[in-house]
C-alpha atoms as an extended CHARMM CRD file, in Angstrom:
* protein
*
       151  EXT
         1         1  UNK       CA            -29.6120000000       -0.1900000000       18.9970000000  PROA      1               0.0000000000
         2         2  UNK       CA            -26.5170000000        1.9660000000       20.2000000000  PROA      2               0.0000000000
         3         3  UNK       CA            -25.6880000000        4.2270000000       17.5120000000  PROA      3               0.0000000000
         4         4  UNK       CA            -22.7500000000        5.5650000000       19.3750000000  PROA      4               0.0000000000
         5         5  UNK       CA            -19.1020000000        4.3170000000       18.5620000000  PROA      5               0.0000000000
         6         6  UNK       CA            -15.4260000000        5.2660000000       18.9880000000  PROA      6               0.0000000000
         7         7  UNK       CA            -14.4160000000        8.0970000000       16.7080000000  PROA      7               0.0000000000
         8         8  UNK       CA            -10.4640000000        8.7330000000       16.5940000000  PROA      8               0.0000000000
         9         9  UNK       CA             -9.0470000000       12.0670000000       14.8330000000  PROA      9               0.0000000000
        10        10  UNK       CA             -5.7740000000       12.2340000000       13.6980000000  PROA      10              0.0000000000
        11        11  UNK       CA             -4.6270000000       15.9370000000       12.5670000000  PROA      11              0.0000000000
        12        12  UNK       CA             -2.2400000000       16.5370000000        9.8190000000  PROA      12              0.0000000000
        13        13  UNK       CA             -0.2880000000       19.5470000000        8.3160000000  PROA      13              0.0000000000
        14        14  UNK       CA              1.2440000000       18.2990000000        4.8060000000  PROA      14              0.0000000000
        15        15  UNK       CA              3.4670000000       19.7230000000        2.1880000000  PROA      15              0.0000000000
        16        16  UNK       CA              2.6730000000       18.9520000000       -1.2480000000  PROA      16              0.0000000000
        17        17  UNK       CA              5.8810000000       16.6250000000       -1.6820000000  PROA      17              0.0000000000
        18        18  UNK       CA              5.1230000000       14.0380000000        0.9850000000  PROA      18              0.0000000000
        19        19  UNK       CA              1.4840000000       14.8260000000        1.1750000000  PROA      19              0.0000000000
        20        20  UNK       CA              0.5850000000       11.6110000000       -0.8470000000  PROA      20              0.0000000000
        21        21  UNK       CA              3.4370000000        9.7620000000        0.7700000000  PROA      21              0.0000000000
        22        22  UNK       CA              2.1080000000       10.7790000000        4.5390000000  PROA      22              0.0000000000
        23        23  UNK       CA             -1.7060000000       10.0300000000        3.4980000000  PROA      23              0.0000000000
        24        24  UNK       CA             -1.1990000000        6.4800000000        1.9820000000  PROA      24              0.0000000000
        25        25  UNK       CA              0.9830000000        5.2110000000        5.1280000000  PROA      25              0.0000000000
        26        26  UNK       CA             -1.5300000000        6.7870000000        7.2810000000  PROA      26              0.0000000000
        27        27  UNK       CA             -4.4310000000        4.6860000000        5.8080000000  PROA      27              0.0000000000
        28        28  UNK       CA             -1.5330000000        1.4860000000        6.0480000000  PROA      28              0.0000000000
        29        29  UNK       CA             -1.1970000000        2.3130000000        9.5780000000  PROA      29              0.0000000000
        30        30  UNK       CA             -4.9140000000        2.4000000000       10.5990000000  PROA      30              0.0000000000
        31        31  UNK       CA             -5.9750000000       -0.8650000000        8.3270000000  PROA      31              0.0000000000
        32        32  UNK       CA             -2.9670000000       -2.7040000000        9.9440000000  PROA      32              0.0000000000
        33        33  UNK       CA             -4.3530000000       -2.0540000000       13.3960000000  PROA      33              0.0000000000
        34        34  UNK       CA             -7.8520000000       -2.7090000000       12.8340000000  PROA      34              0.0000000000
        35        35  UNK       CA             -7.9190000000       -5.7160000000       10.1230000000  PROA      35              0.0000000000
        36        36  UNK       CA             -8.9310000000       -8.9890000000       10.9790000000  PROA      36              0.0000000000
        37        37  UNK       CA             -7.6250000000      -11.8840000000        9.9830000000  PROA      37              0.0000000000
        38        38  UNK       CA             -4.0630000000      -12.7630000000        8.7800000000  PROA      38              0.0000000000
        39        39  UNK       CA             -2.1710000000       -9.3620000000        7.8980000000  PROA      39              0.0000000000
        40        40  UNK       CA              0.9370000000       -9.6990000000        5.7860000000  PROA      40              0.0000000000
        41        41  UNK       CA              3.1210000000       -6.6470000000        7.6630000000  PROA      41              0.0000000000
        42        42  UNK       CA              5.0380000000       -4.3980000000        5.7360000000  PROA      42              0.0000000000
        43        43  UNK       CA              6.4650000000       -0.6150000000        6.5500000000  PROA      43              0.0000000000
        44        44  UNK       CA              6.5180000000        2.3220000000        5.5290000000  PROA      44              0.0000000000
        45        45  UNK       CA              9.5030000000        4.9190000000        6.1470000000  PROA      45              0.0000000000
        46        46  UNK       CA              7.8250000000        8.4680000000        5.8040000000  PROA      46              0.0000000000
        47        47  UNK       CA             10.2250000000       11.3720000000        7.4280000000  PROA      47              0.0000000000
        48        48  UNK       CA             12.4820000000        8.8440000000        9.8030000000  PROA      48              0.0000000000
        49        49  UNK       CA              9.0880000000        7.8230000000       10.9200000000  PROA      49              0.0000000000
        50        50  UNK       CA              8.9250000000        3.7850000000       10.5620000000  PROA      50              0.0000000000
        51        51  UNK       CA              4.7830000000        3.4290000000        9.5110000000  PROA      51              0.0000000000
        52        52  UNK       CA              2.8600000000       -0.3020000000        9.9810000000  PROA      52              0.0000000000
        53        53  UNK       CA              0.9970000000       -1.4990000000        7.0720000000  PROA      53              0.0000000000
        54        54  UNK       CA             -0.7910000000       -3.9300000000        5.1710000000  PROA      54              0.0000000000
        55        55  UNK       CA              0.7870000000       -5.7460000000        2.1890000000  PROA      55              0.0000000000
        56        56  UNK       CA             -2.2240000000       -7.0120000000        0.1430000000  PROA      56              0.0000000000
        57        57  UNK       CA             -2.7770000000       -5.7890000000       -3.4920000000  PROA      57              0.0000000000
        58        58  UNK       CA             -6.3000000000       -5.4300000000       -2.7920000000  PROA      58              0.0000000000
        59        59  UNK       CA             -6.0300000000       -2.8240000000       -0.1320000000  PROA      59              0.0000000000
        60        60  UNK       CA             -2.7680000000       -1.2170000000       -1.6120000000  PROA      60              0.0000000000
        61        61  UNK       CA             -5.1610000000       -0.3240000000       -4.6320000000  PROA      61              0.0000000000
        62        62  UNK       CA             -8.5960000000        0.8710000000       -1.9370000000  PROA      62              0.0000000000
        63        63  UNK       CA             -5.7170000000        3.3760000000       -0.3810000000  PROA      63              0.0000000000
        64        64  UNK       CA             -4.4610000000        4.5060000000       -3.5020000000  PROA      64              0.0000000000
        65        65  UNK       CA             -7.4360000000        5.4320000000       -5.0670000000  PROA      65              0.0000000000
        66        66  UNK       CA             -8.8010000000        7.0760000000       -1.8090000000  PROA      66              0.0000000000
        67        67  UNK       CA             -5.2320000000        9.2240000000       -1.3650000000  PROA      67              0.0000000000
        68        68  UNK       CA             -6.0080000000        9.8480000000       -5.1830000000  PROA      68              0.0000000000
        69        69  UNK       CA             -9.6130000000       11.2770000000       -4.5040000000  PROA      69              0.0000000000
        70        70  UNK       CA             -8.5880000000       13.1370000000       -1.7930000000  PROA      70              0.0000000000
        71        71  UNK       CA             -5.3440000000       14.6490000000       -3.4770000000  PROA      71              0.0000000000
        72        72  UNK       CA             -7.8990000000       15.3460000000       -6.8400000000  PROA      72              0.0000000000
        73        73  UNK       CA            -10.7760000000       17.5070000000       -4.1030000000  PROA      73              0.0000000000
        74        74  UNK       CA             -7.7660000000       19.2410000000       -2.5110000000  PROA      74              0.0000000000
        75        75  UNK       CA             -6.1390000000       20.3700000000       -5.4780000000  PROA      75              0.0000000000
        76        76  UNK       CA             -9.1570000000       21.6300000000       -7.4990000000  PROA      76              0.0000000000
        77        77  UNK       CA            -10.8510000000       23.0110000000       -4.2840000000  PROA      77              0.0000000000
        78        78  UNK       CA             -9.8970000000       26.5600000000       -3.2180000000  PROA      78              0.0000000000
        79        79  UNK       CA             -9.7310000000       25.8340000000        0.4390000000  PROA      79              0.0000000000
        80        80  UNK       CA             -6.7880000000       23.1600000000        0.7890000000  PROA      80              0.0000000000
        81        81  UNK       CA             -8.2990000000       21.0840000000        3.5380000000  PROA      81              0.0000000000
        82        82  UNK       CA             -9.8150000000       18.0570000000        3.3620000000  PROA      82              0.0000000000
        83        83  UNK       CA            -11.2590000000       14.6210000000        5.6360000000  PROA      83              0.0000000000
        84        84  UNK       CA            -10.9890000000       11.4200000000        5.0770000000  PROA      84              0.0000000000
        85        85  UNK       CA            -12.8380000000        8.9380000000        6.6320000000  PROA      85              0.0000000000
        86        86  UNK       CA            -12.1850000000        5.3680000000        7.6590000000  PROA      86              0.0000000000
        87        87  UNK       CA            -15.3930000000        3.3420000000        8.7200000000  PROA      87              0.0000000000
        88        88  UNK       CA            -15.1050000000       -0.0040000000       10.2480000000  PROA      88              0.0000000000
        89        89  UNK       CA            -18.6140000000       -1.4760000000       10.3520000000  PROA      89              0.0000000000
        90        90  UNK       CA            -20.2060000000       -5.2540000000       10.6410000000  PROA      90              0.0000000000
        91        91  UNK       CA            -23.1080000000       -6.7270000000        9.1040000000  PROA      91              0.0000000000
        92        92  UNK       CA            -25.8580000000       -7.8570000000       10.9530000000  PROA      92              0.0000000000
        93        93  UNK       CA            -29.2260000000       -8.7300000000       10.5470000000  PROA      93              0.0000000000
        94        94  UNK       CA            -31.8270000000       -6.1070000000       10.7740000000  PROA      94              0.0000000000
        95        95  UNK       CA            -34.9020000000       -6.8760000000       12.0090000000  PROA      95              0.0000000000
        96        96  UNK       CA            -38.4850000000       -5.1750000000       11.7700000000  PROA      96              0.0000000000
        97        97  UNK       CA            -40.6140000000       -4.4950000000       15.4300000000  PROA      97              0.0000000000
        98        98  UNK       CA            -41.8530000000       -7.9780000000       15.3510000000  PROA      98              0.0000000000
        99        99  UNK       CA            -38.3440000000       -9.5000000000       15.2120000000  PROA      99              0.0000000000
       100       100  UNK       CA            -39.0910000000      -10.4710000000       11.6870000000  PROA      100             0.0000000000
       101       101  UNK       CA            -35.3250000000      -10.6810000000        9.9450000000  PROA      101             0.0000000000
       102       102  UNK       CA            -35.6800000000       -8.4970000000        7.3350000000  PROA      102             0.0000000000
       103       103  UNK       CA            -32.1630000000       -8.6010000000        5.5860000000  PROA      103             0.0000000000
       104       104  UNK       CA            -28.5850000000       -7.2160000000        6.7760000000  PROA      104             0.0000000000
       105       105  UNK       CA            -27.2160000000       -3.4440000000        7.9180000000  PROA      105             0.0000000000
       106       106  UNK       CA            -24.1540000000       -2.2010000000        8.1940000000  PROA      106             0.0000000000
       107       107  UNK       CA            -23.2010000000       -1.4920000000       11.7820000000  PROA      107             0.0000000000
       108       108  UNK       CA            -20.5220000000        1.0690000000       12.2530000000  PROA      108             0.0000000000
       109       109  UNK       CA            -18.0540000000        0.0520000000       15.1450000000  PROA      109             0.0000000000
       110       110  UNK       CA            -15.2320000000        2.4200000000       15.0930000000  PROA      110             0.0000000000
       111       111  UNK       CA            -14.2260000000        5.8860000000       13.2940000000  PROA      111             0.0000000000
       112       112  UNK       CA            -10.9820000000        7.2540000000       12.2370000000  PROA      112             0.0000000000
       113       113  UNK       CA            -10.9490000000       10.6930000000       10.8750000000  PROA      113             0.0000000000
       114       114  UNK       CA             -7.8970000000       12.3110000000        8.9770000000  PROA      114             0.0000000000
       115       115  UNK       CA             -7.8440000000       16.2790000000        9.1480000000  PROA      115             0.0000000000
       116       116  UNK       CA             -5.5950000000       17.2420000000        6.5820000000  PROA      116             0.0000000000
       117       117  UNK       CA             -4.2760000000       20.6580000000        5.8260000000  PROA      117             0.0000000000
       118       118  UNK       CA             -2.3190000000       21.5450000000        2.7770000000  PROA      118             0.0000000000
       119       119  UNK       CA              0.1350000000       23.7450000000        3.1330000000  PROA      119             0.0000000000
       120       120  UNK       CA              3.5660000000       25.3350000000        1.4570000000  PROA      120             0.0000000000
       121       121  UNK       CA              6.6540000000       26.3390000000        3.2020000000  PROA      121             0.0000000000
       122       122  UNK       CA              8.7100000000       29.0790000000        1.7800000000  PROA      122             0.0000000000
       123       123  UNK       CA             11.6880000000       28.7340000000        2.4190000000  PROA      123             0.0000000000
       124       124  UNK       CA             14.3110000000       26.1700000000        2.9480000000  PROA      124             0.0000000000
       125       125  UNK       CA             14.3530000000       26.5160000000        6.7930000000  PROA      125             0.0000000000
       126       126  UNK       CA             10.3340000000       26.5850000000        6.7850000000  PROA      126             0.0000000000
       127       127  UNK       CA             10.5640000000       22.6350000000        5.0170000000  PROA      127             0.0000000000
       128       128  UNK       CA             13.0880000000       21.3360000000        7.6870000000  PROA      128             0.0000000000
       129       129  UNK       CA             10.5820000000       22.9220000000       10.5590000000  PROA      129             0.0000000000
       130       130  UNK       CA              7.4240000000       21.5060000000        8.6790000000  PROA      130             0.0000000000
       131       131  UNK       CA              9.5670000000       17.6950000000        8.1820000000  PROA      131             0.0000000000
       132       132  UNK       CA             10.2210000000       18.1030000000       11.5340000000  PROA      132             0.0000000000
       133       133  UNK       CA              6.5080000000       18.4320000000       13.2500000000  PROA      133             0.0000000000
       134       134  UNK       CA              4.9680000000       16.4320000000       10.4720000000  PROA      134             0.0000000000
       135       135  UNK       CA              7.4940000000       13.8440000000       11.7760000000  PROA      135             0.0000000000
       136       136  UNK       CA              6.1430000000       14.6750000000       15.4340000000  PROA      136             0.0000000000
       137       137  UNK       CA              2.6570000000       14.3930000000       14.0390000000  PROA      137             0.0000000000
       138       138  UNK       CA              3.7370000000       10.7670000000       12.6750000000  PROA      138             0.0000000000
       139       139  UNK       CA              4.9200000000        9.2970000000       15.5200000000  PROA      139             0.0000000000
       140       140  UNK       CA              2.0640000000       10.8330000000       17.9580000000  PROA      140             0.0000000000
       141       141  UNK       CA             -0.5840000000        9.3520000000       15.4090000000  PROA      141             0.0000000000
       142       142  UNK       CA              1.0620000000        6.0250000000       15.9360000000  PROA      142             0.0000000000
       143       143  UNK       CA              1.0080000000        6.2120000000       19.8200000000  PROA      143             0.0000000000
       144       144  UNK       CA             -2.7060000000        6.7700000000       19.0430000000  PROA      144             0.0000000000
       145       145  UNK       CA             -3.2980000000        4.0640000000       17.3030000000  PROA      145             0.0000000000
       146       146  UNK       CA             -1.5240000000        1.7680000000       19.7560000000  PROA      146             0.0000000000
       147       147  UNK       CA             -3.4560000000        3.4370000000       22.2970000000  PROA      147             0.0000000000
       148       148  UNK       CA             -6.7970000000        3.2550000000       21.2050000000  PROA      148             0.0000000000
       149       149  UNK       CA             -6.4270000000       -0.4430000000       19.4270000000  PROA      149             0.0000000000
       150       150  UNK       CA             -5.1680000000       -2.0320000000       22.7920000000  PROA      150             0.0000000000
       151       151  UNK       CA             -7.7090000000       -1.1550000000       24.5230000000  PROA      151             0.0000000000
């Protein structure tokens, strides 16, 4: 069994203000690229930077919650860093050495991680610098995301 699979990083620097914001249309972004199916589009506008997502109740709660966790462990922690991590796995049937079909495992098929950094500018002129490369950041994750999905 190959145990190997894609693993894409995406590094952020966030302010507290948009930090939620930046996280949840991240998470939009990625599902939208990498859902099956029929995908209701919808955007998000996060600093001038136009973000794909998913409109579905279902995963507008799952991203939620998980920008919720995250936001909770950064917060409380003392360093203000934190991952999250977005498998994308199938099921398939797992089978013992005689080829005897012993039930189902989750097979991982692709990896996104998000590296994020909380941070706080101080001054007014640090904010519009920090909007500006988180806006850089934003766009370049995109271009990654159409990268590696077309593949």
């Amino acid at each position: 069994m190959n145990t190997t699979f894609p693993t894409v990083s995406i590094d952020v620097v966030l302010e507290r203000q948009t930090a939620k914001e930046v996280l949840h249309a991240i998470l939009h972004a990625i599902l939208f690229h990498r859902l099956f199916g029929t995908v209701k589009p919808q955007t998000f506008d996060v600093l001038d930077v136009t973000m794909p997502g998913v409109a579905d109740p279902e995963m507008e709660q799952l991203v939620n919650d998980k920008v919720d966790v995250f936001w909770k462990g950064v917060e409380t922690g003392t360093n203000k860093r934190g991952q999250i991590l977005v498998t994308f796995s199938e099921k398939k049937p797992k089978k013992s050495w005689f080829q005897v079909y012993v039930g189902e495992e989750d097979v991982p098929w692709e990896q996104w991680i998000i590296n994020a950094e909380l941070k706080q500018p101080k001054s007014d002129r640090d904010r519009q610098e920090f909007s500006t490369t988180l806006a850089t950041t934003l766009t370049k994750a995109v271009q990654v995301m159409l990268t590696h999905t077309s593949v």
